[in-house]
Short mmCIF file of C-alpha atoms in Angstrom, two decimals:
data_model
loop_
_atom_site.label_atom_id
_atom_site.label_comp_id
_atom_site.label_asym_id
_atom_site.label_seq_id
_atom_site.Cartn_x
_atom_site.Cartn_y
_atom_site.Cartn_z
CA UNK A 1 9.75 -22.78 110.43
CA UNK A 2 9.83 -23.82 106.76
CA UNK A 3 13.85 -23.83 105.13
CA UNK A 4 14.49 -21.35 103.18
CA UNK A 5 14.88 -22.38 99.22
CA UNK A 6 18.35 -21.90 98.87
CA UNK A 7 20.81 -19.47 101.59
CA UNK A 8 24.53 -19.41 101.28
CA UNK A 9 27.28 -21.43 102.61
CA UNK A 10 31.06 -22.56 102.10
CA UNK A 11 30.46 -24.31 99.24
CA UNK A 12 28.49 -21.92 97.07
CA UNK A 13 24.36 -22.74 98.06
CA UNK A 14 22.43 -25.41 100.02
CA UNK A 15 19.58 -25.83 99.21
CA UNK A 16 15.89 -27.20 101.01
CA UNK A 17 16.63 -30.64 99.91
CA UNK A 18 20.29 -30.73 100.73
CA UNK A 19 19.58 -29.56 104.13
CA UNK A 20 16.63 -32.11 104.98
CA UNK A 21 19.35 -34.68 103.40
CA UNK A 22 21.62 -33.42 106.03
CA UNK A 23 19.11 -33.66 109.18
CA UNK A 24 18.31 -37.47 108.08
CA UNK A 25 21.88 -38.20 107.79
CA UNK A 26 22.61 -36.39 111.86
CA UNK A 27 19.51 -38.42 112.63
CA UNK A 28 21.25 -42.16 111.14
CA UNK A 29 24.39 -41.11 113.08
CA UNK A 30 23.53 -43.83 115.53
CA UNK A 31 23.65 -46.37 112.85
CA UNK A 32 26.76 -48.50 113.05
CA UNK A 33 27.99 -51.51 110.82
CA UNK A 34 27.91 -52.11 107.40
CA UNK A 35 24.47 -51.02 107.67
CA UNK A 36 25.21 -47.44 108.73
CA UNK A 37 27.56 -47.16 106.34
CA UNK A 38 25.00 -48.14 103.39
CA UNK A 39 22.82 -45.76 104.29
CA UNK A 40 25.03 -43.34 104.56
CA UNK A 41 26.05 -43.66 100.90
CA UNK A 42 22.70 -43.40 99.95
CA UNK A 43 21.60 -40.32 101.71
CA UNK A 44 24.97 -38.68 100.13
CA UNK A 45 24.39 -40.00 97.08
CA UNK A 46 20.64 -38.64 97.02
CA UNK A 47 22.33 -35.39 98.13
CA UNK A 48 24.26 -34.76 94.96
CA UNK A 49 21.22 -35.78 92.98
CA UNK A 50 19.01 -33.58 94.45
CA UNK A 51 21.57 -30.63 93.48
CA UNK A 52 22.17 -31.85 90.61
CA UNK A 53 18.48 -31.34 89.47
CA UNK A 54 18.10 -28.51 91.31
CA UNK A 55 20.89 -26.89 89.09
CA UNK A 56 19.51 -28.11 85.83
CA UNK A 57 16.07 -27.25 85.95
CA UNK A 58 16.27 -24.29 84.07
CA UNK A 59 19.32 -23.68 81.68
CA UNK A 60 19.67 -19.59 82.12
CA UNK A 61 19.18 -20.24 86.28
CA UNK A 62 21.53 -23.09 86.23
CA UNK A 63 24.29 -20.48 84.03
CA UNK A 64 23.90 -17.49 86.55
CA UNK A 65 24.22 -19.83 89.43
CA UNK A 66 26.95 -21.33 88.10
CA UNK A 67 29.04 -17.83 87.36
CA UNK A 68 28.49 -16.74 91.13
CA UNK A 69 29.42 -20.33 92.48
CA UNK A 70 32.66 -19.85 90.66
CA UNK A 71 32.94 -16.31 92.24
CA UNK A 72 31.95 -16.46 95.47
CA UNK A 73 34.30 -18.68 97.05
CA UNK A 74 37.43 -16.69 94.87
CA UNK A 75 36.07 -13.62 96.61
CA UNK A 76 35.94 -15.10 100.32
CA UNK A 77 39.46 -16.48 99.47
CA UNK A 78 41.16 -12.56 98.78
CA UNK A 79 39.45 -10.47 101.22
CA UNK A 80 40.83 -7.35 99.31
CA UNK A 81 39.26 -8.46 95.84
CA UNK A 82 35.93 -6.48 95.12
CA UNK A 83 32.89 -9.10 95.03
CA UNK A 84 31.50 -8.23 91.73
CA UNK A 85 30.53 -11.36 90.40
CA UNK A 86 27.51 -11.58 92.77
CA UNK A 87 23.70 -12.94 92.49
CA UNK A 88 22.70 -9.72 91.85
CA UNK A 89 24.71 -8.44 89.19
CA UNK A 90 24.63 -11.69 87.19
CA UNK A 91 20.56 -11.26 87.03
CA UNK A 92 20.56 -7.55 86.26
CA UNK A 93 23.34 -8.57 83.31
CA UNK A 94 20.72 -11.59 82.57
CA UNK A 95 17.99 -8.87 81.79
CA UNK A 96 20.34 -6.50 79.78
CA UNK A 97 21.52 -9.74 78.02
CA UNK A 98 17.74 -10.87 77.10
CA UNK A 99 16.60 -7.32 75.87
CA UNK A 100 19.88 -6.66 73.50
CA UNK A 101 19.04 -10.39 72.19
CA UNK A 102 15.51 -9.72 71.46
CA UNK A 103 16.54 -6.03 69.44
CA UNK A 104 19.64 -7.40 68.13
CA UNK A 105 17.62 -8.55 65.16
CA UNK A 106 15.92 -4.84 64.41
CA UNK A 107 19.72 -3.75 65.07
CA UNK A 108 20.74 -5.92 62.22
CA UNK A 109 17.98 -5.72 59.40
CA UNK A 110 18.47 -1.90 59.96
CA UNK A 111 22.13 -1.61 59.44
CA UNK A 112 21.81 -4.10 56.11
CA UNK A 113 19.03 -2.50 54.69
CA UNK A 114 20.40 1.45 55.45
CA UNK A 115 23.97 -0.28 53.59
CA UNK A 116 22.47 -2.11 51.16
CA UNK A 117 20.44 1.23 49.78
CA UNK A 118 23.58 3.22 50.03
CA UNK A 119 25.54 0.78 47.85
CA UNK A 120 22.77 0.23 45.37
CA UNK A 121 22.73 4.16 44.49
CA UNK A 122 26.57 4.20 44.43
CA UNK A 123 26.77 1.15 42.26
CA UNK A 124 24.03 2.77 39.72
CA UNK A 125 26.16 6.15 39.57
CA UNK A 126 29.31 4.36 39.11
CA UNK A 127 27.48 2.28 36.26
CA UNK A 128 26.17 5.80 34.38
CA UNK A 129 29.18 7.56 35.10
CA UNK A 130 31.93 4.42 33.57
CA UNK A 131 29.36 4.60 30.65
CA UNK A 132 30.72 8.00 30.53
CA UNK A 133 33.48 7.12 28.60
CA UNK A 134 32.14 4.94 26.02
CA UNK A 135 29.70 7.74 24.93
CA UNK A 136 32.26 10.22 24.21
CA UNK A 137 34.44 8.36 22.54
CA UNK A 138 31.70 6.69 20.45
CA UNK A 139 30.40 10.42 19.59
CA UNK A 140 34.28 11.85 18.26
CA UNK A 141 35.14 8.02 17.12
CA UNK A 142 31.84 8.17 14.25
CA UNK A 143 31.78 12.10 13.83
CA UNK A 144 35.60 11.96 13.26
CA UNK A 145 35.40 8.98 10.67
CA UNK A 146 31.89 10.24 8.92
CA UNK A 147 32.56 13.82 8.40
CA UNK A 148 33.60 15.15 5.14
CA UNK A 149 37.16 16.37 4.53
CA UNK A 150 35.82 20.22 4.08
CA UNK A 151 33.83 19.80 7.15
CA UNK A 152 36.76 19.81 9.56
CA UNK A 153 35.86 22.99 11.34
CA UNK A 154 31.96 21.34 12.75
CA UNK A 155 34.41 18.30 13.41
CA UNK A 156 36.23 20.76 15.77
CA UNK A 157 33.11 22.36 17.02
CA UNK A 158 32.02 18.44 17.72
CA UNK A 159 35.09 18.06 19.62
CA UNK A 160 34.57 20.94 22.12
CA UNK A 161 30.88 20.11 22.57
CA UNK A 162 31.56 16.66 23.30
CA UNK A 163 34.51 17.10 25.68
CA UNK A 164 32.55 19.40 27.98
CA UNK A 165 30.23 16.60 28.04
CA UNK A 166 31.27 15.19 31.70
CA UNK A 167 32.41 18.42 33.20
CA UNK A 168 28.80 19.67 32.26
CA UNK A 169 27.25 17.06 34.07
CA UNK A 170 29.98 16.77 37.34
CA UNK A 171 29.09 20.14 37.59
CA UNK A 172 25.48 19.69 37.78
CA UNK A 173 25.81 16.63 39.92
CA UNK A 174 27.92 18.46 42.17
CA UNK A 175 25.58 21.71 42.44
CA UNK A 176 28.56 23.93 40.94
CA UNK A 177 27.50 27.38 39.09
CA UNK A 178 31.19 28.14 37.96
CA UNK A 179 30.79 27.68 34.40
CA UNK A 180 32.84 30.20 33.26
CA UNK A 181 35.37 29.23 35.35
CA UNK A 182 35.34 25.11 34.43
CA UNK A 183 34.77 25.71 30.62
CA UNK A 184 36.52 29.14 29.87
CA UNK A 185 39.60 26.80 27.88
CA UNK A 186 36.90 24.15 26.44
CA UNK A 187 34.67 26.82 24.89
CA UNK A 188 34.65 29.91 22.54
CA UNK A 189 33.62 33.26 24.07
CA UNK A 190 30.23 33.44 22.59
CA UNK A 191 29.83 29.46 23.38
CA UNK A 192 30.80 30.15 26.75
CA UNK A 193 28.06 33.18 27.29
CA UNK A 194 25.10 31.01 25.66
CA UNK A 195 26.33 27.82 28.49
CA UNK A 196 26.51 30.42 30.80
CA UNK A 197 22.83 31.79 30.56
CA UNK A 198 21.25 28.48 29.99
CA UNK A 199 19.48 26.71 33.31
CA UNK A 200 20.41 23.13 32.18
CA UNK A 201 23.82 23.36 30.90
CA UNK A 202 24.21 19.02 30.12
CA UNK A 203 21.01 18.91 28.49
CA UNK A 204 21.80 22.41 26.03
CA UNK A 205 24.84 21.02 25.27
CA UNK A 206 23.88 17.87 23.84
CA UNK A 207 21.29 19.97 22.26
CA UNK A 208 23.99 22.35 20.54
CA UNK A 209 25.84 18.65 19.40
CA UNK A 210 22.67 17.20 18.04
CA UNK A 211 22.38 20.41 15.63
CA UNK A 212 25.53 19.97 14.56
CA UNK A 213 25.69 16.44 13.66
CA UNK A 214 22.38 17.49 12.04
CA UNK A 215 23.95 20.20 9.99
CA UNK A 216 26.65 17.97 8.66
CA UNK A 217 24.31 16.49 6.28
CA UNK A 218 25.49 12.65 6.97
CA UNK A 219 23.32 10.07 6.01
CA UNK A 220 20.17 8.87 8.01
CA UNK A 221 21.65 5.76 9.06
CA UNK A 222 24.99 7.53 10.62
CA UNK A 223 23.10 10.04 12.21
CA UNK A 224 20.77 7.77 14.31
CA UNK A 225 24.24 6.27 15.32
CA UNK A 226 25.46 9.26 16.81
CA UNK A 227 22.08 10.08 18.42
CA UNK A 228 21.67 6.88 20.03
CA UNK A 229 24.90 8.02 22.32
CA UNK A 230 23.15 11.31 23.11
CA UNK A 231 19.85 9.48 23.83
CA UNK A 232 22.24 7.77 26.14
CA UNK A 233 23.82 11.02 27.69
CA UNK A 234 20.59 12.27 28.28
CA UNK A 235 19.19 8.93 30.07
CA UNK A 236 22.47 9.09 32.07
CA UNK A 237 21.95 12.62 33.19
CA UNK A 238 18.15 12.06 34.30
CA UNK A 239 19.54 9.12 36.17
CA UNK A 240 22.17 11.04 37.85
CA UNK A 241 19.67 13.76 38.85
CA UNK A 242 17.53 11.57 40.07
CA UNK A 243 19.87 10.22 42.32
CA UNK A 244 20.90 13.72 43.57
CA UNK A 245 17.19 14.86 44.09
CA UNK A 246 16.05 11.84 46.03
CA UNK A 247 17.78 10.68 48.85
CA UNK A 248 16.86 8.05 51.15
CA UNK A 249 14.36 9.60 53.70
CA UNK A 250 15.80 11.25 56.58
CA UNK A 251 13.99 9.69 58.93
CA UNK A 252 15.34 6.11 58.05
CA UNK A 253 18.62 7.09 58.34
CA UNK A 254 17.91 9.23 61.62
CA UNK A 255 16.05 6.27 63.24
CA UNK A 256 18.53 3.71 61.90
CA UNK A 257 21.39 5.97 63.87
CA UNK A 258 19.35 6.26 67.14
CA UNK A 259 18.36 2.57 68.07
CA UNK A 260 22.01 1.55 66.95
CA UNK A 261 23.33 4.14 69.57
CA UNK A 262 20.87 3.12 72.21
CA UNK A 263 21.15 -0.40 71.31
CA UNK A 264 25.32 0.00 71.97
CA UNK A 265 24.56 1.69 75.20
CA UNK A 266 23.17 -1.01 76.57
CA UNK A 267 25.70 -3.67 75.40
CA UNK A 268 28.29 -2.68 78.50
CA UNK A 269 25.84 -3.99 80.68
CA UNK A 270 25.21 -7.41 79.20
CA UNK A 271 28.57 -8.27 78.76
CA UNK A 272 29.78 -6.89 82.10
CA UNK A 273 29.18 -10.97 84.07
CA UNK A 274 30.76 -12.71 81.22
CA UNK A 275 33.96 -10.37 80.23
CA UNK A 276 34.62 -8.32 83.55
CA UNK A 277 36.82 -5.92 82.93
CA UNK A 278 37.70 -6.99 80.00
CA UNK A 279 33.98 -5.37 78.95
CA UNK A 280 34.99 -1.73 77.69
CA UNK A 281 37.74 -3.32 75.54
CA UNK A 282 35.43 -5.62 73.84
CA UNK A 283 32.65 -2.70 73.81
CA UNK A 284 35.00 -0.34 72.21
CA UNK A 285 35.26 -3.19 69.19
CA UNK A 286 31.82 -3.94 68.52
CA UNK A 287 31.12 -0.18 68.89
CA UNK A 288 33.97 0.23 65.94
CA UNK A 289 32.62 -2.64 63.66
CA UNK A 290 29.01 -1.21 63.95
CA UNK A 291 29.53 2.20 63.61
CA UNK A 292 31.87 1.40 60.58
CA UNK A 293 29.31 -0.41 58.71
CA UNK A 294 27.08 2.97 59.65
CA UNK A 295 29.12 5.15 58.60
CA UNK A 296 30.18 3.11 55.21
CA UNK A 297 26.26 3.31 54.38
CA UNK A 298 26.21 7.76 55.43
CA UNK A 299 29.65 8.35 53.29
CA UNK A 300 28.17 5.90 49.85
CA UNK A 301 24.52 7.48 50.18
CA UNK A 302 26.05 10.83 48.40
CA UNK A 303 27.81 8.80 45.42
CA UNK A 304 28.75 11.85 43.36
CA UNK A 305 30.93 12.90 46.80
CA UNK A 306 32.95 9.80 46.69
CA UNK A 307 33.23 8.53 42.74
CA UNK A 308 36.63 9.60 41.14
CA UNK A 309 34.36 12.31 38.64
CA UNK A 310 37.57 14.32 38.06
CA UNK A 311 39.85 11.04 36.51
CA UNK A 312 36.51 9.81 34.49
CA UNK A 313 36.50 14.19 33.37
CA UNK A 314 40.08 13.85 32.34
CA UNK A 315 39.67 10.68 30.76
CA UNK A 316 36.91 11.46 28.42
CA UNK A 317 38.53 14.62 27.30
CA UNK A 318 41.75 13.18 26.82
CA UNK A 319 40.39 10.78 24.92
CA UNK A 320 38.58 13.08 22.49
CA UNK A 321 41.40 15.01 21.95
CA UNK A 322 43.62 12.26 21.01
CA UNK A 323 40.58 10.55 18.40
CA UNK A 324 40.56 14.39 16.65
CA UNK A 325 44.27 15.33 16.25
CA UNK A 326 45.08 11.46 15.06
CA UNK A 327 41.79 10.31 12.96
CA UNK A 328 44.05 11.64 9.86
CA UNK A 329 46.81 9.19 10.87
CA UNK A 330 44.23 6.53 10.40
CA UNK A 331 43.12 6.92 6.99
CA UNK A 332 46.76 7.63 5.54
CA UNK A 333 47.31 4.18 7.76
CA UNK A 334 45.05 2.53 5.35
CA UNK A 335 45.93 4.23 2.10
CA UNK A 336 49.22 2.34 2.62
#
């Protein structure tokens, strides 16, 4: 009857060789002398070689073998103990572990390139929307220094049109319709009825501040100036809309959510031979860190949700309120 290629015993597995080993050494029992004794050595010697290349002939055999050699005789010692750490499990965990290490790479290009996205439209709102500031005070900053003195009242009229600059567009960013309710202490009545009725209220506004600037009869040169920083406003809002109108698909994101689920169901089950019970503590952590960077990418993809809008708003109008009610302390500054 031909041995068996490996079957338990005290010491963890004995395998074909071992056992032949064995049978020659019963067989030189007779041997006596410093002869017997030689060839004793020998045969035990050839023993633990022929293990030891059993063991190493494979590296993922020779781990898995290894784990339930270290748990089998621990479990034999404490009756009560639950024999977990057995053959079995370790080569079911050995399959979970292979197929989570040949997705893990899908897992990971996925997450990077969902974030990655996500940040690049937030950092492109954040960009138009800090360049927020600049154009509004460049608009009052020129208008206030180039207008006449007995033009004052289109100064003012500049002042209102450009402060409802960013509340225009927040508004329209945000998919708000309250008008009347965000401009009624920005705007005249009949200013308020025309924004009101219009379907693009950014883009009629720096309409209305382009005629203005127009009327005020400044040279060529220091109009251009102040159009460039509409031109601006207007590239800023078709940016802005742009990035409100097209998201990144749906089924991206969708997909991206689904194998990273899946992929975290699975990880229990590879980790259960090395950790124990120590797995749903370290499963609950990697589920957090992954699911954080997922979740990072689904809050940034919306940037007009999570940029500060309102302090940029309050800002820019602060700021054009200050440049008209002190531009006179300027020029009586240099008359001194």
């Amino acid at each position: 009857m031909p041995y068996p290629r490996s079957m338990p015993s005290e010491n963890g597995f004995t395998t074909r060789n071992s056992l032949l080993m064995r049978g020659s050494q019963d067989r030189t029992g007779s041997i006596t002398g410093l002869g017997g004794a030689i060839c004793q050595r020998a045969l035990r010697s050839s023993e633990y070689c022929t293990r030891w290349v059993t063991l190493s002939s494979s590296t993922w055999e020779c781990h898995w073998w290894s784990v339930c050699m270290r748990s089998g005789p621990r479990c034999e010692q404490d009756a009560g103990a639950p024999k977990i750490f057995t053959h079995q499990n370790a080569v079911r965990s050995q399959r979970y572990y292979i197929a989570l290490l040949l997705t893990s790479f899908a897992v990971g290009l996925l997450i990077v390139f969902r974030t990655n996205s996500s940040y690049a439209r937030w950092w492109e709102a954040r960009t138009h929307w800090g360049g927020m500031l600049g154009i509004t005070r460049n608009i009052m900053r020129q208008c206030a220094c180039w207008f006449p003195e007995e033009q004052q009242d289109k100064l003012a009229a500049v002042a209102r049109w450009t402060a409802v600059l960013t509340p225009l567009l927040k508004m329209h960013c945000r998919w708000q319709t309250d008008v009347h309710i965000q401009l009624k202490d920005r705007l005249l009545s009949h200013e308020l009825a025309y924004m009101i009725s219009v379907k693009h209220p950014p883009n009629m506004a720096a309409t209305v501040l382009t005629q203005l600037i127009a009327s005020a009869n400044l040279p060529e040169m220091l109009q251009i100036s102040v159009d460039k920083q509409i031109v601006q406003y207007i590239d800023s809002v078709a940016a802005c809309e742009r990035l409100q109108k097209q998201p990144i698909p749906v089924a991206y994101t969708r997909h991206t959510s689904r194998f990273l689920l899946w992929w975290l169901t699975g990880f229990p089950f590879a980790a259960w031979s090395s950790y124990g019970w120590v797995t749903p503590f370290v499963t609950a952590v990697v589920t957090f860190l992954l699911l954080g960077v997922e979740n990072i990418g689904i809050q940034i993809e919306e940037p007009f949700e999570v940029l500060p809008i309102e302090a940029i708003t309050a800002a820019c109008i602060a700021s054009v309120h200050e440049i008209l009610e002190r531009h006179h302390e300027c020029k009586e500054l240099l008359r001194r």
